[in-house]
PDB file of C-alpha atoms in Angstrom:
ATOM      1  CA  MET A   1      -6.608   9.895   6.650  1.00 77.00           C
ATOM      2  CA  LEU A   2      -2.743   9.582   5.902  1.00 87.00           C
ATOM      3  CA  PRO A   3      -0.728  12.559   7.184  1.00 88.00           C
ATOM      4  CA  ALA A   4       0.554  14.542   4.238  1.00 89.00           C
ATOM      5  CA  GLN A   5       4.232  13.623   4.541  1.00 90.00           C
ATOM      6  CA  ASN A   6       3.311  10.074   4.175  1.00 92.00           C
ATOM      7  CA  ARG A   7       1.337  10.515   1.155  1.00 93.00           C
ATOM      8  CA  MET A   8       2.783   9.364  -2.386  1.00 93.00           C
ATOM      9  CA  THR A   9       1.494  11.866  -4.792  1.00 91.00           C
ATOM     10  CA  ARG A  10       4.060  11.985  -7.806  1.00 92.00           C
ATOM     11  CA  SER A  11       3.539   9.585 -10.654  1.00 95.00           C
ATOM     12  CA  THR A  12       7.182   8.655 -11.156  1.00 93.00           C
ATOM     13  CA  GLU A  13       7.078   7.858  -7.421  1.00 92.00           C
ATOM     14  CA  PHE A  14       4.160   5.199  -8.081  1.00 95.00           C
ATOM     15  CA  GLY A  15       5.738   4.228 -11.387  1.00 95.00           C
ATOM     16  CA  ALA A  16       9.344   3.562  -9.902  1.00 94.00           C
ATOM     17  CA  THR A  17       7.627   1.532  -6.893  1.00 95.00           C
ATOM     18  CA  VAL A  18       5.589  -0.501  -9.215  1.00 96.00           C
ATOM     19  CA  SER A  19       8.051  -1.533 -11.730  1.00 96.00           C
ATOM     20  CA  ARG A  20      11.451  -1.781  -9.684  1.00 95.00           C
ATOM     21  CA  GLY A  21       9.855  -2.672  -6.083  1.00 94.00           C
ATOM     22  CA  THR A  22       9.346  -5.944  -4.551  1.00 95.00           C
ATOM     23  CA  ARG A  23       5.939  -7.263  -5.061  1.00 97.00           C
ATOM     24  CA  ALA A  24       3.864  -9.384  -2.659  1.00 97.00           C
ATOM     25  CA  ALA A  25      -0.074 -10.541  -3.669  1.00 97.00           C
ATOM     26  CA  GLN A  26      -2.597 -11.252  -1.116  1.00 97.00           C
ATOM     27  CA  PRO A  27      -6.331 -12.391  -2.126  1.00 96.00           C
ATOM     28  CA  ASP A  28      -7.588  -8.546  -1.824  1.00 97.00           C
ATOM     29  CA  LEU A  29      -4.591  -6.600  -2.713  1.00 97.00           C
ATOM     30  CA  VAL A  30      -0.982  -6.569  -4.089  1.00 98.00           C
ATOM     31  CA  VAL A  31       1.646  -4.582  -2.116  1.00 97.00           C
ATOM     32  CA  TYR A  32       4.825  -3.127  -3.732  1.00 97.00           C
ATOM     33  CA  THR A  33       7.589  -1.674  -1.640  1.00 96.00           C
ATOM     34  CA  LEU A  34      11.049   0.228  -2.855  1.00 94.00           C
ATOM     35  CA  ARG A  35      13.551   1.730  -0.732  1.00 89.00           C
ATOM     36  CA  SER A  36      13.980   5.083  -1.871  1.00 82.00           C
ATOM     37  CA  ASP A  37      17.495   6.343  -2.541  1.00 78.00           C
ATOM     38  CA  GLN A  38      16.319  10.010  -1.915  1.00 72.00           C
ATOM     39  CA  THR A  39      17.797  11.759   1.186  1.00 61.00           C
ATOM     40  CA  GLY A  40      15.731  13.798   3.370  1.00 64.00           C
ATOM     41  CA  ASP A  41      12.492  11.763   3.184  1.00 67.00           C
ATOM     42  CA  PRO A  42      10.303  12.745   6.052  1.00 78.00           C
ATOM     43  CA  GLY A  43       8.795   9.314   6.433  1.00 81.00           C
ATOM     44  CA  PRO A  44       7.435   6.558   4.596  1.00 93.00           C
ATOM     45  CA  ARG A  45       5.497   7.220   1.575  1.00 94.00           C
ATOM     46  CA  VAL A  46       2.298   5.092   0.719  1.00 96.00           C
ATOM     47  CA  GLY A  47       0.125   5.196  -2.481  1.00 97.00           C
ATOM     48  CA  LEU A  48      -3.141   3.652  -3.519  1.00 97.00           C
ATOM     49  CA  ILE A  49      -4.385   2.124  -6.795  1.00 97.00           C
ATOM     50  CA  VAL A  50      -7.933   1.419  -6.730  1.00 97.00           C
ATOM     51  CA  SER A  51      -9.070   1.056 -10.426  1.00 97.00           C
ATOM     52  CA  LYS A  52     -12.440   0.887 -11.946  1.00 97.00           C
ATOM     53  CA  ALA A  53     -12.335  -2.900 -11.901  1.00 97.00           C
ATOM     54  CA  VAL A  54     -12.892  -2.632  -8.227  1.00 97.00           C
ATOM     55  CA  GLY A  55     -16.552  -1.120  -8.796  1.00 96.00           C
ATOM     56  CA  ASN A  56     -18.263   2.035  -9.105  1.00 97.00           C
ATOM     57  CA  ALA A  57     -17.175   5.420  -7.361  1.00 97.00           C
ATOM     58  CA  VAL A  58     -18.666   4.836  -4.050  1.00 97.00           C
ATOM     59  CA  GLN A  59     -17.314   1.373  -4.021  1.00 97.00           C
ATOM     60  CA  ARG A  60     -13.888   2.417  -5.097  1.00 98.00           C
ATOM     61  CA  HIS A  61     -13.976   5.339  -2.401  1.00 97.00           C
ATOM     62  CA  ARG A  62     -14.822   2.711   0.494  1.00 97.00           C
ATOM     63  CA  VAL A  63     -12.018   0.465  -0.554  1.00 97.00           C
ATOM     64  CA  SER A  64      -9.812   3.710  -0.526  1.00 97.00           C
ATOM     65  CA  ARG A  65     -10.824   4.694   2.983  1.00 96.00           C
ATOM     66  CA  ARG A  66     -10.219   1.228   4.152  1.00 97.00           C
ATOM     67  CA  LEU A  67      -7.035   0.693   2.503  1.00 97.00           C
ATOM     68  CA  ARG A  68      -5.727   4.317   4.019  1.00 96.00           C
ATOM     69  CA  HIS A  69      -6.810   2.934   7.358  1.00 95.00           C
ATOM     70  CA  ALA A  70      -5.020  -0.097   7.371  1.00 95.00           C
ATOM     71  CA  ALA A  71      -1.793   1.651   5.792  1.00 96.00           C
ATOM     72  CA  ARG A  72      -1.878   3.972   8.605  1.00 95.00           C
ATOM     73  CA  ALA A  73      -1.699   1.204  10.994  1.00 94.00           C
ATOM     74  CA  VAL A  74       1.461  -0.157   9.527  1.00 94.00           C
ATOM     75  CA  LEU A  75       3.205   3.070   9.111  1.00 93.00           C
ATOM     76  CA  GLY A  76       5.323   2.401  12.116  1.00 91.00           C
ATOM     77  CA  ASP A  77       6.728  -0.909  10.387  1.00 90.00           C
ATOM     78  CA  LEU A  78       8.052   1.024   7.385  1.00 91.00           C
ATOM     79  CA  ASP A  79      11.704   2.549   7.480  1.00 89.00           C
ATOM     80  CA  ALA A  80      11.600   6.533   6.559  1.00 88.00           C
ATOM     81  CA  SER A  81      12.822   5.940   3.029  1.00 90.00           C
ATOM     82  CA  ASP A  82      10.234   3.241   2.175  1.00 92.00           C
ATOM     83  CA  TRP A  83       7.990   3.707  -0.652  1.00 94.00           C
ATOM     84  CA  MET A  84       4.666   1.389  -0.761  1.00 96.00           C
ATOM     85  CA  VAL A  85       2.123   1.021  -3.208  1.00 97.00           C
ATOM     86  CA  ILE A  86      -1.024  -0.912  -2.526  1.00 98.00           C
ATOM     87  CA  ARG A  87      -2.943  -2.056  -5.466  1.00 98.00           C
ATOM     88  CA  ALA A  88      -6.693  -2.966  -4.581  1.00 98.00           C
ATOM     89  CA  LEU A  89      -8.119  -6.176  -6.202  1.00 97.00           C
ATOM     90  CA  PRO A  90     -11.730  -6.393  -7.243  1.00 97.00           C
ATOM     91  CA  ARG A  91     -12.344  -8.860  -4.260  1.00 96.00           C
ATOM     92  CA  SER A  92     -11.208  -5.870  -1.899  1.00 96.00           C
ATOM     93  CA  ARG A  93     -14.940  -4.305  -2.090  1.00 95.00           C
ATOM     94  CA  GLU A  94     -16.221  -7.316   0.021  1.00 95.00           C
ATOM     95  CA  ALA A  95     -13.425  -7.090   2.555  1.00 95.00           C
ATOM     96  CA  ILE A  96     -13.499  -5.486   6.093  1.00 95.00           C
ATOM     97  CA  THR A  97     -10.795  -3.148   7.271  1.00 94.00           C
ATOM     98  CA  PRO A  98      -9.366  -5.725   9.823  1.00 96.00           C
ATOM     99  CA  ARG A  99      -9.131  -8.217   6.870  1.00 97.00           C
ATOM    100  CA  LEU A 100      -7.106  -5.838   4.594  1.00 96.00           C
ATOM    101  CA  GLU A 101      -4.940  -4.755   7.475  1.00 96.00           C
ATOM    102  CA  GLN A 102      -3.846  -8.560   7.990  1.00 97.00           C
ATOM    103  CA  GLU A 103      -3.389  -8.951   4.546  1.00 97.00           C
ATOM    104  CA  LEU A 104      -1.194  -5.707   4.267  1.00 97.00           C
ATOM    105  CA  ARG A 105       0.896  -6.984   7.311  1.00 97.00           C
ATOM    106  CA  THR A 106       1.234 -10.541   5.865  1.00 97.00           C
ATOM    107  CA  ALA A 107       2.385  -9.050   2.355  1.00 97.00           C
ATOM    108  CA  LEU A 108       4.865  -6.741   4.208  1.00 96.00           C
ATOM    109  CA  GLN A 109       6.331  -9.639   5.923  1.00 95.00           C
ATOM    110  CA  ARG A 110       6.709 -11.405   3.048  1.00 96.00           C
ATOM    111  CA  ILE A 111       8.489  -8.872   1.510  1.00 95.00           C
ATOM    112  CA  ARG A 112      10.780  -8.582   4.605  1.00 92.00           C
ATOM    113  CA  ASP A 113      11.558 -12.330   4.396  1.00 93.00           C
ATOM    114  CA  ARG A 114      12.093 -12.073   0.743  1.00 90.00           C
ATOM    115  CA  ASN A 115      14.771  -9.111   1.233  1.00 85.00           C
ATOM    116  CA  GLY A 116      16.292 -10.500   4.159  1.00 78.00           C
ATOM    117  CA  SER A 117      14.757  -8.033   6.617  1.00 58.00           C
ATOM    118  CA  ARG A 118      16.069  -5.380   4.572  1.00 51.00           C
ATOM    119  CA  SER A 119      12.607  -3.470   3.943  1.00 44.00           C
TER     120      SER A 119
END
């Protein structure tokens, strides 16, 4: 489970991150990151998008748990003002947690390289 201060809960945060953020695709997921301009952020914020295309409710919840676990592992790599949204693709239902974590780290590295190590 992600700590409460690291959970993205507002739809405006999701929308801003997906529409204005930097995107990196991997085989099982797509990662969007955005540097927040809000002051006083307690830490990086992470949101998940796991649609019905991933599978039934049981499969979606399993994927969500795995993605939360992977996201918790990379929280230390994010700046306190970073927002990150992870969109699960249908292939993610067969992925194991270490693979999802590796894809997440790869996507974040690609975003850092693209932004010149800004994110």
